[in-house]
XYZ file of N, CA and C in Angstrom:
366
model
N 99.507 63.077 149.294
C 99.805 61.754 149.808
C 101.317 61.616 149.938
N 101.856 61.996 151.066
C 103.296 61.900 151.312
C 103.542 61.203 152.642
N 104.599 60.443 152.698
C 105.015 59.797 153.943
C 106.483 59.430 153.801
N 107.265 59.762 154.786
C 108.690 59.416 154.759
C 108.860 57.928 155.036
N 109.705 57.312 154.236
C 109.937 55.879 154.339
C 111.122 55.589 155.242
N 110.990 54.540 156.038
C 112.119 54.088 156.842
C 112.734 52.829 156.243
N 112.307 52.441 155.055
C 112.892 51.305 154.342
C 112.226 49.969 154.571
N 111.190 49.899 155.373
C 110.566 48.616 155.690
C 109.830 47.988 154.511
N 109.495 48.762 153.503
C 108.758 48.225 152.356
C 109.645 48.050 151.132
N 110.899 48.411 151.241
C 111.847 48.323 150.128
C 111.885 46.912 149.554
N 111.586 46.780 148.263
C 111.712 45.510 147.567
C 110.554 44.542 147.706
N 109.521 44.877 148.493
C 108.401 43.939 148.565
C 107.612 43.992 147.265
N 106.954 42.892 146.948
C 106.179 42.785 145.705
C 104.702 42.939 146.034
N 104.085 43.969 145.449
C 102.695 44.301 145.744
C 101.870 44.258 144.468
N 100.684 43.662 144.587
C 99.686 43.695 143.529
C 98.628 44.696 143.935
N 98.439 45.735 143.129
C 97.394 46.736 143.351
C 96.263 46.443 142.378
N 95.060 46.228 142.909
C 93.892 45.954 142.076
C 92.894 47.084 142.296
N 92.781 47.967 141.303
C 91.880 49.113 141.408
C 91.519 49.579 140.009
N 90.250 49.925 139.797
C 89.801 50.369 138.484
C 89.891 51.882 138.303
N 90.211 52.617 139.352
C 90.328 54.066 139.264
C 91.741 54.463 138.842
N 91.850 55.085 137.681
C 93.168 55.525 137.197
C 93.809 56.517 138.162
N 92.990 57.354 138.801
C 93.531 58.327 139.755
C 94.119 57.625 140.980
N 93.383 56.664 141.533
C 93.889 55.928 142.696
C 95.162 55.175 142.315
N 95.151 54.515 141.153
C 96.336 53.787 140.701
C 97.516 54.739 140.585
N 97.311 55.887 139.974
C 98.388 56.861 139.797
C 98.949 57.316 141.142
N 98.071 57.699 142.062
C 98.525 58.223 143.354
C 99.218 57.152 144.207
N 98.623 55.970 144.266
C 99.220 54.900 145.062
C 100.533 54.447 144.427
N 100.543 54.329 143.107
C 101.762 53.910 142.413
C 102.911 54.881 142.674
N 102.643 56.183 142.603
C 103.687 57.177 142.887
C 104.270 56.999 144.276
N 103.392 56.799 145.262
C 103.859 56.659 146.637
C 104.627 55.356 146.827
N 104.116 54.261 146.299
C 104.788 52.972 146.472
C 106.159 52.965 145.812
N 106.291 53.623 144.686
C 107.597 53.698 144.014
C 108.597 54.438 144.904
N 108.142 55.488 145.582
C 109.025 56.223 146.502
C 109.519 55.329 147.624
N 108.689 54.370 148.019
C 109.050 53.464 149.098
C 109.858 52.274 148.598
N 110.094 52.193 147.298
C 110.888 51.101 146.745
C 110.127 49.808 146.553
N 108.803 49.897 146.455
C 107.952 48.723 146.277
C 107.961 48.301 144.812
N 108.018 47.009 144.576
C 107.910 46.427 143.237
C 106.415 46.215 142.981
N 105.830 47.029 142.099
C 104.379 47.089 141.939
C 103.914 46.491 140.622
N 102.824 45.719 140.710
C 102.079 45.233 139.556
C 100.650 45.729 139.718
N 100.022 46.146 138.623
C 98.670 46.691 138.682
C 97.713 45.816 137.886
N 96.527 45.602 138.449
C 95.405 44.970 137.760
C 94.217 45.925 137.877
N 93.355 45.951 136.851
C 92.284 46.946 136.814
C 90.895 46.403 137.124
N 90.784 45.102 137.385
C 89.509 44.539 137.828
C 89.772 43.268 138.618
N 88.727 42.758 139.245
C 88.891 41.617 140.132
C 89.405 40.366 139.439
N 88.872 40.062 138.271
C 89.295 38.860 137.555
C 90.767 38.940 137.155
N 91.186 40.104 136.651
C 92.593 40.298 136.310
C 93.458 40.172 137.566
N 92.969 40.703 138.687
C 93.701 40.592 139.946
C 93.905 39.153 140.372
N 92.860 38.332 140.233
C 92.968 36.916 140.589
C 93.996 36.235 139.684
N 93.925 36.512 138.386
C 94.865 35.894 137.444
C 96.307 36.314 137.732
N 96.521 37.592 138.003
C 97.881 38.061 138.304
C 98.389 37.466 139.615
N 97.511 37.370 140.612
C 97.914 36.783 141.893
C 98.282 35.311 141.717
N 97.562 34.624 140.854
C 97.830 33.202 140.617
C 99.168 33.004 139.911
N 99.528 33.945 139.048
C 100.747 33.788 138.265
C 101.953 34.521 138.807
N 101.789 35.236 139.905
C 102.897 36.032 140.430
C 103.282 35.632 141.837
N 104.389 36.182 142.271
C 104.880 35.925 143.627
C 104.817 37.239 144.389
N 103.678 37.501 145.002
C 103.455 38.765 145.688
C 103.544 38.581 147.192
N 103.971 39.656 147.862
C 104.040 39.683 149.319
C 102.772 40.266 149.929
N 102.009 41.014 149.102
C 100.857 41.763 149.599
C 99.971 42.147 148.427
N 98.662 42.223 148.680
C 97.711 42.720 147.682
C 96.969 43.903 148.278
N 96.830 44.965 147.489
C 95.971 46.096 147.823
C 94.773 45.994 146.883
N 93.570 45.841 147.420
C 92.396 45.510 146.620
C 91.259 46.499 146.851
N 90.834 47.159 145.776
C 89.627 47.973 145.837
C 88.459 47.032 146.087
N 87.555 47.408 146.946
C 86.411 46.562 147.257
C 85.369 46.636 146.144
N 85.159 47.827 145.591
C 84.126 48.030 144.570
C 84.740 48.037 143.182
N 84.837 46.851 142.593
C 85.418 46.692 141.267
C 84.335 46.281 140.280
N 84.519 46.614 138.998
C 83.553 46.152 137.994
C 83.698 44.641 137.787
N 82.610 43.993 137.427
C 82.651 42.546 137.228
C 82.781 41.850 138.567
N 83.895 41.167 138.775
C 84.153 40.491 140.046
C 84.575 41.529 141.085
N 83.775 41.684 142.145
C 84.101 42.687 143.161
C 85.326 42.255 143.973
N 85.862 43.192 144.726
C 87.088 42.956 145.465
C 86.987 41.870 146.524
N 85.843 41.767 147.176
C 85.668 40.739 148.199
C 85.704 39.346 147.563
N 84.993 39.182 146.457
C 84.984 37.899 145.751
C 86.382 37.572 145.239
N 87.073 38.574 144.681
C 88.431 38.363 144.180
C 89.363 37.945 145.317
N 89.231 38.588 146.471
C 90.069 38.235 147.631
C 89.805 36.799 148.077
N 88.555 36.395 148.098
C 88.211 35.020 148.468
C 88.795 34.017 147.475
N 88.770 34.360 146.185
C 89.351 33.494 145.161
C 90.868 33.377 145.345
N 91.525 34.493 145.604
C 92.979 34.484 145.815
C 93.325 33.627 147.029
N 92.537 33.725 148.074
C 92.830 32.967 149.288
C 92.683 31.461 149.098
N 91.988 31.039 148.051
C 91.859 29.600 147.778
C 93.206 28.981 147.420
N 94.080 29.758 146.763
C 95.392 29.210 146.385
C 96.548 29.901 147.084
N 96.314 31.008 147.748
C 97.355 31.716 148.511
C 96.768 32.146 149.842
N 96.481 31.187 150.699
C 95.747 31.463 151.941
C 96.486 32.381 152.906
N 97.808 32.469 152.791
C 98.569 33.310 153.721
C 98.934 34.675 153.124
N 98.521 34.946 151.892
C 98.827 36.228 151.255
C 97.959 37.315 151.873
N 98.561 38.327 152.514
C 97.754 39.388 153.115
C 97.137 40.282 152.033
N 95.853 40.577 152.218
C 95.120 41.428 151.286
C 94.511 42.575 152.075
N 94.869 43.793 151.682
C 94.352 45.003 152.329
C 93.300 45.617 151.414
N 92.147 45.921 151.975
C 91.065 46.551 151.219
C 91.329 48.044 151.064
N 90.992 48.556 149.900
C 90.957 50.000 149.672
C 89.488 50.328 149.444
N 88.918 51.139 150.311
C 87.480 51.351 150.267
C 87.096 52.744 150.740
N 85.931 53.177 150.317
C 85.378 54.433 150.796
C 84.608 54.249 152.087
N 84.442 53.005 152.503
C 83.668 52.695 153.707
C 84.554 52.707 154.953
N 83.906 52.738 156.108
C 84.642 52.720 157.376
C 85.113 51.328 157.751
N 84.548 50.311 157.135
C 84.911 48.930 157.441
C 85.078 48.156 156.145
N 85.683 46.981 156.272
C 85.836 46.087 155.127
C 85.490 44.680 155.581
N 85.072 43.818 154.656
C 84.776 42.428 155.023
C 85.976 41.746 155.669
N 85.706 40.724 156.454
C 86.742 40.064 157.253
C 87.772 39.307 156.424
N 87.546 39.119 155.133
C 88.533 38.448 154.281
C 89.823 39.286 154.183
N 89.724 40.578 154.439
C 90.863 41.483 154.355
C 91.548 41.601 155.715
N 92.899 41.696 155.704
C 93.638 41.817 156.960
C 93.541 43.222 157.549
N 93.215 44.197 156.693
C 93.074 45.591 157.112
C 92.367 46.336 155.989
N 92.052 47.592 156.245
C 91.511 48.407 155.159
C 92.066 49.821 155.255
N 92.194 50.416 154.079
C 92.640 51.803 153.951
C 91.491 52.560 153.320
N 91.133 53.643 153.945
C 89.993 54.425 153.480
C 90.411 55.395 152.381
N 89.546 55.536 151.368
C 89.754 56.531 150.316
C 89.236 57.868 150.814
N 89.874 58.981 150.515
C 91.131 59.088 149.785
C 92.286 58.534 150.619
N 93.155 57.811 149.961
C 94.247 57.105 150.624
C 95.238 58.100 151.227
N 95.524 57.902 152.505
C 96.521 58.710 153.207
C 97.798 57.879 153.306
N 98.913 58.441 152.896
C 100.170 57.702 152.823
C 100.573 57.092 154.159
N 100.460 57.840 155.239
C 100.883 57.322 156.552
C 100.049 56.113 156.956
N 98.743 56.163 156.703
C 97.852 55.050 157.025
C 98.188 53.836 156.159
N 98.384 54.057 154.867
C 98.737 52.975 153.954
C 100.049 52.323 154.378
N 101.044 53.136 154.662
C 102.358 52.633 155.058
C 102.263 51.768 156.318
N 101.595 52.289 157.329
C 101.464 51.579 158.597
C 100.766 50.238 158.403
N 99.708 50.215 157.646
C 98.954 48.970 157.457
C 99.710 47.978 156.578
N 100.468 48.465 155.618
C 101.274 47.574 154.795
C 102.382 46.930 155.634
N 103.070 47.724 156.422
C 104.143 47.189 157.276
C 103.574 46.149 158.235
N 102.455 46.464 158.858
C 101.846 45.528 159.807
C 101.437 44.227 159.097
N 100.925 44.323 157.876
C 100.455 43.146 157.142
C 101.584 42.203 156.749
N 102.772 42.754 156.490
C 103.872 41.893 156.034
C 104.812 41.485 157.160
N 104.594 42.014 158.354
C 105.456 41.699 159.488
C 104.943 40.441 160.181
N 105.798 39.434 160.295
C 105.349 38.165 160.923
C 105.000 38.326 162.386
């Protein structure tokens, strides 16, 4: 998972919500290279709580989470942060419409980068 950064993501605040330690490790390594300020939550409920208490520019959300699934968590976040872009991380070819985009697992850096830039660009 490598992608050269052009600086467009430098300093943005991202909440990553994923229960897979491997996905968290790989995505975290890449986001740090891009200069992203990252916070991690390991389930949907924790993700909702962190989103409520933080000032994030973007959320990366696993769709299949234990307890509160990613779609439900995204809907909850949108109740108080309706303009916060949420990108799904999923093994499926599609994601529910609550998400602005989706990145397919295994996560490819170029795809993640492109979708993150598009999500935060007005």
